[in-house]
Coordinates of C-alpha atoms and ligand atoms in Angstrom, one line a residue:
M1 CA -15.0 -23.8 22.0
A2 CA -18.1 -22.0 21.2
N3 CA -21.1 -21.6 23.4
Y4 CA -24.0 -23.7 21.4
F5 CA -26.3 -22.4 23.8
I6 CA -26.5 -19.3 21.6
F7 CA -27.1 -21.2 18.8
P8 CA -30.6 -21.7 16.6
K9 CA -32.5 -25.6 18.0
T10 CA -32.2 -26.1 14.6
L11 CA -28.3 -26.1 14.4
I12 CA -27.7 -27.5 17.6
I13 CA -27.7 -31.4 15.7
L14 CA -25.0 -29.9 13.9
L15 CA -22.6 -29.7 16.8
C16 CA -22.8 -33.8 17.5
L17 CA -21.7 -34.1 13.8
N18 CA -17.3 -34.2 14.6
S19 CA -17.6 -32.3 18.0
V20 CA -18.5 -32.6 21.6
V21 CA -22.4 -31.8 22.5
H22 CA -24.4 -33.2 24.7
P23 CA -26.6 -36.4 22.9
I24 CA -29.9 -35.5 24.7
E25 CA -30.1 -32.3 23.2
A26 CA -29.9 -33.6 19.5
L27 CA -32.3 -35.6 20.2
S28 CA -34.6 -33.6 21.8
Q29 CA -35.2 -31.9 18.9
P30 CA -38.5 -32.0 16.2
W31 CA -36.6 -32.5 13.0
S32 CA -33.5 -33.3 13.4
L33 CA -29.5 -33.8 10.6
L34 CA -29.8 -37.8 10.4
D35 CA -33.0 -36.4 7.8
A36 CA -30.6 -34.6 6.4
P37 CA -29.3 -35.8 2.4
K38 CA -25.7 -38.0 2.9
E39 CA -23.7 -35.6 1.1
I40 CA -24.7 -32.9 3.7
L41 CA -24.2 -34.6 6.5
Q42 CA -20.9 -35.6 4.9
N43 CA -19.4 -32.8 3.7
L44 CA -19.6 -30.8 7.5
I45 CA -16.6 -29.9 8.9
R46 CA -16.0 -28.5 12.4
D47 CA -12.5 -28.8 13.6
P48 CA -11.3 -25.8 15.7
L49 CA -8.7 -25.1 13.0
S50 CA -11.2 -24.8 10.2
L51 CA -14.1 -23.1 12.5
S52 CA -11.3 -20.1 13.3
L53 CA -10.1 -19.8 9.7
A54 CA -13.9 -19.1 9.1
S55 CA -14.7 -17.3 12.1
T56 CA -12.1 -14.1 10.4
D57 CA -11.3 -12.9 7.3
F58 CA -8.6 -10.3 6.2
G59 CA -10.0 -7.4 7.9
H60 CA -9.4 -8.6 11.1
I61 CA -12.2 -6.5 13.2
I62 CA -14.9 -8.5 13.6
H63 CA -15.1 -11.9 14.5
Q64 CA -18.2 -14.7 13.9
N65 CA -19.3 -18.0 15.4
P66 CA -20.1 -20.4 12.3
V67 CA -22.0 -24.1 13.7
A68 CA -20.2 -25.8 11.3
I69 CA -18.3 -25.9 7.5
F70 CA -20.3 -27.3 4.4
A71 CA -17.0 -28.6 1.5
P72 CA -19.8 -29.2 -1.0
S73 CA -18.3 -31.5 -3.7
S74 CA -20.8 -30.0 -6.7
T75 CA -22.5 -27.4 -6.6
K76 CA -25.7 -30.2 -6.6
D77 CA -24.8 -30.4 -2.3
I78 CA -24.6 -26.6 -2.4
S79 CA -28.6 -26.5 -3.2
K80 CA -29.1 -30.0 -1.2
L81 CA -28.2 -27.7 1.7
I82 CA -29.4 -24.5 0.6
K83 CA -33.2 -26.5 0.6
F84 CA -32.3 -28.7 3.9
S85 CA -32.4 -25.2 5.6
N86 CA -35.2 -24.1 4.2
S87 CA -37.3 -26.9 4.7
L88 CA -36.7 -26.1 8.6
P89 CA -38.8 -24.3 10.9
I90 CA -36.7 -21.8 11.9
P91 CA -33.8 -21.9 9.2
F92 CA -30.0 -21.5 9.2
T93 CA -28.0 -18.9 7.5
I94 CA -25.2 -19.4 5.1
A95 CA -22.1 -17.4 3.7
A96 CA -20.5 -18.0 1.0
R97 CA -17.1 -17.9 1.1
G98 CA -14.9 -17.3 -1.3
Q99 CA -11.0 -16.5 -0.1
G100 CA -12.5 -14.6 2.7
H101 CA -10.2 -11.2 1.9
S102 CA -13.1 -9.5 2.8
V103 CA -12.2 -6.9 5.7
N104 CA -15.6 -6.4 7.6
G105 CA -17.0 -9.8 8.6
Q106 CA -19.5 -10.5 5.2
S107 CA -18.3 -13.3 4.5
M108 CA -19.1 -14.8 7.6
T109 CA -22.3 -15.9 9.4
N110 CA -22.9 -15.6 13.6
D111 CA -25.3 -18.7 14.0
G112 CA -25.2 -20.7 10.8
V113 CA -23.1 -22.4 7.7
V114 CA -20.4 -21.4 5.9
V115 CA -19.9 -23.0 2.5
N116 CA -16.1 -23.0 2.1
M117 CA -16.2 -22.0 -1.8
T118 CA -12.8 -23.8 -2.8
E119 CA -13.9 -26.9 -2.0
L120 CA -15.2 -27.0 -4.7
N121 CA -12.1 -26.9 -7.4
K122 CA -10.9 -30.1 -5.7
G123 CA -13.6 -32.2 -7.3
F124 CA -13.5 -30.7 -11.1
G125 CA -14.2 -32.6 -13.8
N126 CA -16.9 -34.7 -12.0
N127 CA -18.4 -33.0 -10.1
G128 CA -20.9 -29.9 -11.8
S129 CA -18.3 -27.0 -11.4
S130 CA -16.6 -25.5 -14.1
G131 CA -13.3 -25.0 -12.9
I132 CA -11.5 -22.6 -16.4
V133 CA -12.7 -24.1 -19.5
V134 CA -11.6 -21.2 -22.4
F135 CA -13.3 -20.8 -25.9
D136 CA -12.8 -18.2 -27.9
N137 CA -14.0 -15.3 -26.6
F138 CA -14.5 -16.2 -23.8
V139 CA -14.2 -18.1 -20.8
D140 CA -16.2 -20.1 -18.2
V141 CA -15.3 -20.4 -14.7
G142 CA -15.9 -21.5 -11.3
G143 CA -16.9 -18.9 -8.9
E144 CA -14.8 -20.6 -6.7
Q145 CA -11.7 -20.1 -8.4
I146 CA -9.4 -17.3 -8.4
W147 CA -8.2 -14.5 -10.4
I148 CA -4.6 -15.9 -10.9
D149 CA -6.2 -19.3 -12.4
V150 CA -8.3 -17.3 -14.7
L151 CA -5.8 -15.4 -15.7
H152 CA -2.8 -18.2 -16.0
A153 CA -5.2 -20.3 -17.8
T154 CA -6.2 -17.9 -20.7
L155 CA -3.2 -16.7 -21.4
E156 CA -2.4 -20.3 -22.2
K157 CA -4.5 -19.9 -25.2
G158 CA -3.2 -16.2 -26.1
L159 CA -6.4 -14.3 -24.2
T160 CA -7.0 -12.5 -21.6
P161 CA -10.3 -11.0 -19.5
L162 CA -10.5 -7.5 -20.3
T163 CA -10.9 -6.1 -16.7
W164 CA -9.2 -7.5 -13.4
T165 CA -8.9 -5.8 -9.8
D166 CA -5.7 -4.8 -8.3
Y167 CA -5.1 -8.5 -6.4
L168 CA -5.5 -11.6 -8.1
Y169 CA -5.9 -14.1 -5.2
L170 CA -9.9 -13.0 -5.0
S171 CA -12.7 -15.6 -5.9
V172 CA -14.3 -15.0 -9.1
G173 CA -17.9 -15.4 -6.6
G174 CA -16.4 -13.0 -4.4
T175 CA -15.5 -10.1 -7.0
L176 CA -18.7 -10.1 -8.7
S177 CA -20.3 -9.8 -6.1
N178 CA -19.0 -6.8 -5.0
A179 CA -18.2 -5.3 -9.0
G180 CA -14.3 -5.8 -9.1
I181 CA -12.3 -2.6 -10.4
S182 CA -9.2 -2.1 -10.9
G183 CA -7.5 1.2 -13.8
Q184 CA -9.2 -0.9 -16.8
T185 CA -12.3 0.2 -15.5
S186 CA -12.6 3.3 -17.0
R187 CA -12.2 1.4 -20.3
F188 CA -13.2 -1.7 -19.6
G189 CA -16.2 -1.0 -17.5
P190 CA -16.2 -3.3 -13.6
Q191 CA -15.7 -6.8 -13.7
I192 CA -19.4 -7.1 -13.9
S193 CA -20.0 -5.7 -17.3
N194 CA -17.7 -8.5 -18.6
V195 CA -19.8 -11.2 -17.7
L196 CA -21.7 -13.3 -20.6
E197 CA -23.7 -15.5 -17.9
L198 CA -24.0 -17.1 -14.5
D199 CA -25.1 -20.1 -13.2
V200 CA -26.3 -19.4 -9.6
V201 CA -27.7 -21.4 -6.7
T202 CA -30.6 -19.3 -5.3
G203 CA -31.6 -18.8 -1.8
K204 CA -34.1 -21.3 -2.9
G205 CA -31.7 -24.3 -4.2
N206 CA -32.7 -23.8 -7.3
L207 CA -29.5 -24.4 -9.9
V208 CA -30.7 -21.5 -12.7
T209 CA -28.6 -20.1 -15.1
C210 CA -29.3 -16.4 -15.8
S211 CA -28.4 -13.5 -18.5
T212 CA -29.6 -10.4 -20.0
K213 CA -31.7 -12.5 -21.8
K214 CA -32.1 -15.0 -19.7
N215 CA -33.6 -14.6 -15.9
S216 CA -32.9 -11.5 -16.3
E217 CA -33.7 -10.1 -12.9
L218 CA -31.7 -12.7 -11.0
F219 CA -29.0 -12.0 -13.7
N220 CA -28.7 -8.3 -12.4
G221 CA -29.7 -8.7 -9.4
V222 CA -26.2 -10.9 -8.5
L223 CA -24.2 -8.6 -10.4
G224 CA -22.6 -6.8 -6.7
G225 CA -25.1 -7.8 -4.9
L226 CA -23.2 -9.1 -1.9
G227 CA -24.3 -12.7 -1.8
Q228 CA -27.8 -11.9 -1.3
F229 CA -29.4 -13.8 -4.1
G230 CA -27.9 -16.5 -4.6
I231 CA -24.5 -18.1 -4.4
I232 CA -22.5 -18.3 -7.9
T233 CA -21.0 -21.2 -9.2
R234 CA -20.5 -20.5 -12.9
A235 CA -19.8 -17.5 -14.8
R236 CA -19.0 -16.7 -18.7
I237 CA -16.4 -13.8 -19.0
A238 CA -15.9 -11.7 -22.5
L239 CA -11.9 -12.4 -23.2
G240 CA -9.8 -10.7 -26.0
P241 CA -6.4 -10.9 -27.4
A242 CA -3.1 -10.9 -24.3
P243 CA -0.5 -8.5 -24.7
K244 CA 2.6 -9.4 -24.0
R245 CA 4.3 -7.1 -21.9
V246 CA 2.7 -3.4 -20.5
K247 CA 4.5 0.3 -20.0
W248 CA 3.8 1.3 -16.5
L249 CA 4.3 4.8 -15.8
R250 CA 3.8 6.6 -12.5
L251 CA 3.7 10.8 -13.0
F252 CA 4.0 13.0 -10.3
Y253 CA 2.0 16.6 -9.6
N254 CA 2.1 19.1 -6.9
D255 CA -2.0 20.3 -7.2
F256 CA -4.6 17.8 -7.0
S257 CA -7.3 19.9 -9.8
T258 CA -4.4 19.7 -12.1
F259 CA -3.7 15.7 -11.3
S260 CA -7.2 14.8 -11.4
G261 CA -7.9 17.0 -14.9
D262 CA -5.0 15.2 -16.4
Q263 CA -6.5 11.9 -15.3
E264 CA -10.4 12.4 -16.3
H265 CA -8.8 13.5 -20.0
L266 CA -6.7 10.4 -19.7
I267 CA -10.3 8.2 -19.3
S268 CA -12.0 10.8 -21.7
V269 CA -10.9 8.5 -24.5
N270 CA -12.1 5.3 -23.8
G271 CA -13.6 2.8 -26.1
I272 CA -12.9 -0.5 -26.5
N273 CA -11.2 -0.5 -29.4
E274 CA -9.5 3.1 -29.9
T275 CA -6.2 2.8 -30.4
N276 CA -4.8 5.8 -29.1
A277 CA -6.1 5.0 -25.3
P278 CA -4.2 4.0 -22.3
N279 CA -5.1 1.0 -20.9
Y280 CA -5.2 0.8 -17.5
V281 CA -4.9 4.4 -15.2
E282 CA -4.8 4.9 -11.8
G283 CA -3.8 6.9 -8.8
M284 CA -2.3 7.5 -5.8
L285 CA -0.6 9.4 -2.6
L286 CA 2.6 9.8 -1.9
L287 CA 2.6 11.3 1.8
N288 CA 4.8 12.8 3.8
Q289 CA 4.4 10.3 6.5
P290 CA 6.8 7.5 7.6
P291 CA 7.1 5.0 6.2
L292 CA 7.9 6.6 2.5
D293 CA 7.2 3.6 0.1
L294 CA 9.5 4.1 -2.8
S295 CA 10.6 0.7 -3.9
F296 CA 8.6 1.3 -7.8
Y297 CA 11.5 4.1 -8.3
P298 CA 15.0 3.6 -9.6
Q299 CA 17.3 4.0 -6.4
I300 CA 18.8 7.0 -8.2
D301 CA 15.9 9.5 -7.8
Q302 CA 14.4 8.3 -3.8
P303 CA 16.3 11.5 -2.9
R304 CA 14.7 14.0 -5.0
I305 CA 11.2 12.4 -4.6
T306 CA 12.0 12.8 -1.0
S307 CA 12.6 15.9 -0.7
L308 CA 9.9 16.6 -2.9
V309 CA 7.4 15.2 -1.1
T310 CA 8.2 16.7 2.0
Q311 CA 8.5 20.5 -0.1
F312 CA 4.5 20.0 -0.5
G313 CA 3.0 17.4 2.6
I314 CA 1.2 15.7 -0.9
I315 CA 2.2 14.5 -3.9
Y316 CA 0.0 12.8 -6.3
I317 CA 1.0 10.1 -8.5
I318 CA -0.8 9.1 -11.8
E319 CA -0.5 5.7 -12.3
L320 CA -0.4 5.2 -16.5
V321 CA 0.0 1.9 -18.8
K322 CA -0.3 0.4 -22.2
Y323 CA 0.1 -3.0 -23.4
Y324 CA 2.0 -4.3 -26.6
D325 CA 2.9 -7.2 -28.3
D326 CA 5.7 -8.6 -31.1
N327 CA 3.4 -6.1 -33.5
S328 CA 3.3 -3.0 -31.7
K329 CA 7.2 -3.3 -30.0
D330 CA 8.2 -0.4 -32.6
H331 CA 5.6 2.5 -32.1
I332 CA 4.4 1.6 -28.4
D333 CA 7.6 4.2 -27.7
Q334 CA 5.9 7.0 -29.6
E335 CA 2.5 5.9 -28.1
I336 CA 3.6 6.8 -24.9
E337 CA 4.8 10.2 -26.4
N338 CA 1.5 11.0 -27.3
L339 CA -0.5 9.8 -24.6
V340 CA 1.6 11.8 -22.3
Q341 CA 1.7 14.8 -25.1
G342 CA 0.3 18.3 -23.1
L343 CA -0.1 16.5 -19.8
K344 CA 1.3 18.6 -17.1
F345 CA 3.1 16.4 -14.7
I346 CA 5.9 18.4 -12.9
P347 CA 8.8 18.1 -15.3
T348 CA 11.7 15.9 -15.1
F349 CA 9.4 13.8 -12.4
I350 CA 8.4 10.6 -15.1
F351 CA 9.0 7.0 -14.1
E352 CA 8.3 4.5 -16.5
K353 CA 9.6 0.3 -15.5
D354 CA 8.6 -2.3 -19.5
T355 CA 7.1 -5.4 -17.6
S356 CA 5.3 -9.1 -18.6
Y357 CA 2.0 -8.2 -18.7
E358 CA 1.7 -11.3 -16.0
E359 CA 3.6 -9.7 -13.6
F360 CA 2.3 -5.8 -14.3
L361 CA -1.4 -7.6 -12.9
N362 CA 0.1 -9.7 -10.5
R363 CA 1.8 -7.3 -8.8
V364 CA 0.2 -6.7 -5.6
H365 CA 1.0 -10.3 -4.6
F366 CA 4.7 -9.8 -4.7
D367 CA 3.8 -7.2 -1.9
E368 CA 2.0 -9.5 -0.1
L369 CA 5.1 -11.6 -0.2
A370 CA 7.2 -9.2 1.0
L371 CA 4.2 -8.4 3.8
R372 CA 4.0 -11.4 4.5
T373 CA 7.1 -11.9 5.5
Q374 CA 7.4 -8.7 7.8
G375 CA 4.1 -9.8 9.1
L376 CA 2.1 -7.6 8.4
W377 CA -0.5 -9.3 6.6
D378 CA -2.6 -11.2 8.9
I379 CA -3.4 -7.8 10.7
P380 CA -5.8 -6.0 11.2
H381 CA -7.2 -4.5 7.9
P382 CA -9.5 -1.5 9.4
W383 CA -10.0 -0.6 5.3
L384 CA -12.5 2.3 3.7
N385 CA -13.1 2.3 0.3
I386 CA -15.6 5.3 -0.9
F387 CA -16.7 6.4 -4.8
V388 CA -17.1 10.2 -4.8
P389 CA -19.2 12.2 -7.4
G390 CA -16.3 13.9 -10.5
S391 CA -18.3 17.5 -9.0
R392 CA -17.0 17.4 -5.1
I393 CA -13.4 15.7 -5.8
S394 CA -11.6 18.5 -4.4
D395 CA -13.8 18.7 -2.0
F396 CA -12.7 15.8 -0.7
D397 CA -8.9 16.6 -1.7
E398 CA -9.0 19.4 1.1
G399 CA -11.9 18.3 3.5
V400 CA -10.5 14.3 4.1
F401 CA -6.6 14.2 2.6
K402 CA -5.7 17.6 3.1
G403 CA -7.9 18.3 5.8
I404 CA -7.8 15.2 7.9
I405 CA -4.9 12.4 6.6
L406 CA -2.4 15.1 6.6
K407 CA -3.8 16.9 9.9
Q408 CA -3.5 13.6 11.7
N409 CA -0.7 11.9 13.5
I410 CA -2.0 8.7 12.2
T411 CA -0.1 6.6 8.7
A412 CA -2.4 6.3 5.9
G413 CA -1.4 3.3 4.6
L414 CA -2.0 3.3 1.0
V415 CA -4.7 6.5 -0.4
I416 CA -5.4 5.0 -3.9
V417 CA -7.6 7.8 -5.9
Y418 CA -9.2 7.3 -10.3
P419 CA -11.8 7.9 -11.4
L420 CA -14.3 5.9 -13.8
N421 CA -16.8 6.7 -16.1
R422 CA -20.4 5.7 -15.5
T423 CA -21.2 5.0 -18.6
K424 CA -19.3 1.3 -18.7
W425 CA -21.1 0.5 -15.4
D426 CA -24.7 -1.2 -16.1
D427 CA -27.7 0.4 -14.0
N428 CA -29.9 -2.3 -14.3
M429 CA -27.0 -4.4 -11.6
S430 CA -27.7 -3.9 -8.1
A431 CA -24.0 -3.0 -7.6
V432 CA -24.5 1.1 -6.5
T433 CA -22.1 4.3 -8.2
P434 CA -23.2 8.0 -7.5
N435 CA -25.3 9.4 -10.0
E436 CA -22.5 11.9 -11.9
E437 CA -21.2 10.9 -15.4
I438 CA -17.3 11.0 -13.9
F439 CA -17.0 9.9 -10.2
Y440 CA -13.7 8.6 -8.2
I441 CA -13.1 5.7 -6.4
V442 CA -11.1 6.2 -3.5
S443 CA -9.1 3.7 -1.5
L444 CA -8.0 3.9 2.1
L445 CA -6.3 0.5 2.3
R446 CA -4.3 0.9 5.8
T447 CA -2.9 -2.0 7.4
T448 CA -2.6 -1.5 11.5
G449 CA -1.6 -3.2 14.9
F450 CA -4.4 -3.4 17.4
D451 CA -2.9 -0.9 19.4
K452 CA -4.3 1.9 16.7
L453 CA -7.4 0.1 15.5
E454 CA -9.8 2.7 16.8
A455 CA -7.8 5.3 15.5
F456 CA -8.6 4.3 12.1
Q457 CA -11.5 3.2 12.7
A458 CA -12.7 7.0 14.1
Q459 CA -10.6 8.3 11.4
N460 CA -13.1 6.6 8.8
Q461 CA -15.8 7.3 10.5
Q462 CA -14.6 11.4 11.0
I463 CA -14.2 10.9 6.6
L464 CA -17.7 9.6 6.2
Q465 CA -19.2 12.7 8.8
F466 CA -17.8 15.4 7.1
C467 CA -18.9 13.5 3.6
K468 CA -22.2 13.8 5.1
D469 CA -21.2 17.7 6.2
V470 CA -20.7 19.4 3.4
G471 CA -22.6 17.3 1.4
I472 CA -20.6 15.2 -0.4
G473 CA -22.4 12.5 -2.1
I474 CA -20.1 9.5 -1.8
K475 CA -21.5 5.7 -1.9
Q476 CA -19.6 3.2 -0.5
Y477 CA -17.9 0.4 -2.3
L478 CA -17.1 -2.7 0.0
P479 CA -19.7 -1.4 2.3
L480 CA -18.9 -1.5 6.3
N481 CA -22.0 -2.5 8.4
K482 CA -24.8 -0.1 8.3
S483 CA -27.8 0.4 10.1
H484 CA -31.3 -1.0 8.1
E485 CA -31.9 3.0 6.9
E486 CA -28.1 3.1 5.9
W487 CA -28.3 0.0 3.5
V488 CA -32.0 1.8 2.3
E489 CA -30.7 5.1 1.6
H490 CA -26.9 3.1 0.1
F491 CA -29.1 2.0 -2.3
G492 CA -31.3 4.8 -3.2
L493 CA -33.6 4.0 -6.4
K494 CA -32.4 0.7 -6.3
W495 CA -33.3 -0.2 -3.1
E496 CA -36.7 -1.5 -3.9
T497 CA -35.6 -3.4 -6.7
F498 CA -33.6 -5.5 -3.8
E499 CA -35.8 -5.9 -1.7
K500 CA -37.9 -7.3 -4.4
T501 CA -35.7 -9.7 -5.7
K502 CA -34.4 -11.0 -2.3
A503 CA -38.6 -11.5 -1.7
Q504 CA -38.2 -13.7 -5.0
F505 CA -35.1 -15.3 -4.7
D506 CA -34.0 -15.7 -1.3
P507 CA -37.6 -15.5 0.9
N508 CA -36.0 -17.0 4.1
K509 CA -33.1 -14.7 4.2
I510 CA -30.5 -17.3 4.8
L511 CA -27.6 -15.8 2.3
S512 CA -24.8 -14.1 3.1
P513 CA -26.1 -12.4 6.7
G514 CA -22.4 -11.6 7.0
Q515 CA -23.5 -8.4 4.7
T516 CA -25.8 -7.3 7.8
I517 CA -28.1 -6.6 4.8
F518 CA -31.6 -7.7 6.2
N519 CA -30.8 -9.1 9.3
Ligands
FAD1 P1 -15.2 -13.3 0.3 O1 -14.2 -12.0 1.2 O2 -14.9 -14.7 0.3 O3 -16.8 -13.0 -0.3 C1 -17.3 -11.9 0.0 C2 -19.3 -11.7 -0.7 O4 -19.7 -12.3 -0.9 C3 -19.8 -12.5 1.1 O5 -20.5 -11.9 1.1 C4 -20.0 -13.0 0.2 O6 -21.2 -14.3 1.2 C5 -20.2 -13.0 -0.8 N1 -19.5 -14.2 -1.6 C6 -18.2 -15.0 -1.8 N2 -18.8 -16.1 -2.9 C7 -19.6 -16.3 -3.3 C8 -20.3 -16.3 -4.6 N3 -19.8 -17.7 -5.4 N4 -21.2 -16.2 -4.9 C9 -22.3 -15.5 -4.4 N5 -22.0 -14.6 -3.4 C10 -20.1 -14.6 -2.6 N6 -11.5 -5.0 -5.0 C11 -11.8 -4.3 -6.2 O7 -13.1 -4.3 -6.4 N7 -10.6 -4.4 -6.6 C12 -9.6 -4.5 -5.8 O8 -8.4 -3.9 -6.9 C13 -9.2 -5.4 -5.2 N8 -8.2 -5.2 -4.2 C14 -8.0 -5.9 -3.2 C15 -7.2 -6.2 -2.7 C16 -6.9 -6.5 -1.7 C17 -5.0 -7.2 -0.8 C18 -8.4 -7.4 -1.2 C19 -7.7 -8.3 -0.4 C20 -9.4 -7.3 -1.5 C21 -9.7 -6.4 -2.4 N9 -10.7 -6.0 -3.3 C22 -10.7 -5.7 -4.7 C23 -11.8 -6.5 -2.0 C24 -12.4 -7.4 -2.7 O9 -12.7 -7.4 -4.4 C25 -13.2 -8.3 -1.7 O10 -13.6 -7.8 -0.9 C26 -14.2 -9.4 -2.4 O11 -15.5 -9.4 -1.8 C27 -13.4 -10.5 -2.4 O12 -13.1 -11.3 -2.8 P2 -13.0 -12.5 -1.6 O13 -13.6 -14.4 -3.0 O14 -12.3 -12.8 -0.7 O15 -15.0 -13.6 -1.4

């Protein structure tokens, strides 16, 4: 059990709610939870299982001990909790937790209260939670909702959000606090560029509706704002017509600059209504390291793929998708032919699948189910996600993919690399990117046992140090812990606004302490 002597005095009283604590401890405080609104008292949870779940995340690297979990049954409850904290001489910290799919403690607090956002969903209909309500051009979604449910609800009306993350069991509030990127981002922007309006409970406890026209400083601050200014309780997200099916292609390259040149060519046609543009462009590496995951490819092709990887050490793969439906099914093959015409992939190393739109979007969930059965899901994930300026991506390939990852004797795991168009991002928002027209997301998505965790963490540091040494101006996505100076550097020109917005909306610095920006 947690040692309550290290908790702030204000919260010691919380411990006596449904846990064992010396009552005198509670009575000796000048302020008491007995003065707190009833909704706070009745919604606090301290059972060991809930506390233990909230003290870890998908990363399984950081562990923090919250004092209690708050299960809000309405957005008003969240507001009351935040106001109560602010009313105390020493406010306690509050961490919203969507799905806890962060990898570095971002949704945790060591000495405060975790708000379990999933609880909001349970009372939908009479509690101020938005649930999921689909309109003609947009959907109103509670911040606690997960994207797979948004997909299902919108598909029922023949509609869909335009842009996604690779994995859909993430909360809307969680991805909008970062950016929300995937293969659709180069054409349709990150998820934060597709938000029309938000309801936010600020760090002062006020419920504010905001958009680019109304309370825009809060709107822009919250999108990509790492949970620092308020808790998103509703997001209005743009919709378009949903396709039925997709052509899903993978093209192989043995030369990095040919690969990235073709990727950049593919994302150069990116108008939202452009019929000749791909709907999704990503990329990944196949490294000559076990285990080689060839599950996408026909069995008959797997031996020749294996020998290609053995021959070159690294194979670069473009992943390309074109949507279609009943109206376009007669010319989809021609459209695919037009798209790949002129691309310089290795002849005959082009593979295609035809699948439903839903199955494609939900693809990572199938991997999740397989990994879960092998016990490979709830183990450490020392991930590193970085944005690399387009002008330096070849240096990154030489120095990191070939110079570090391929040479070291630890399995890289899934390595994703694809370019994004900066014009699709709104620079007024908090999300940070390199200052170049084209930049790449590089995601090193490792899964490991505790025995190799340190080796991966050391490799991550080596990669960051390499970029620093050779002057590649990367920006971290889903940033890991940083010192104050590193955060200031991370936000660059945006830091002044970020700090000011914090002072305006969360002056006591109580929200999302797990990001370690202001504490
Ligand atoms: P949490 O981990 O619960 O929270 C993340 C941060 O947001 C915390 O600081 C938290 O306090 C804050 N927060 C949570 N809810 C709210 C809210 N309602 N209002 C304000 N702040 C809030 N990201 C991508 O962009 N693209 C991908 O393709 C992608 N794939 C992924 C695949 C997997 C398997 C996993 C585990 C993660 C992936 N991610 C991806 C990263 C993911 O988007 C982030 O980790 C995101 O924060 C997870 O959402 P969550 O609901 O679990 O957030």
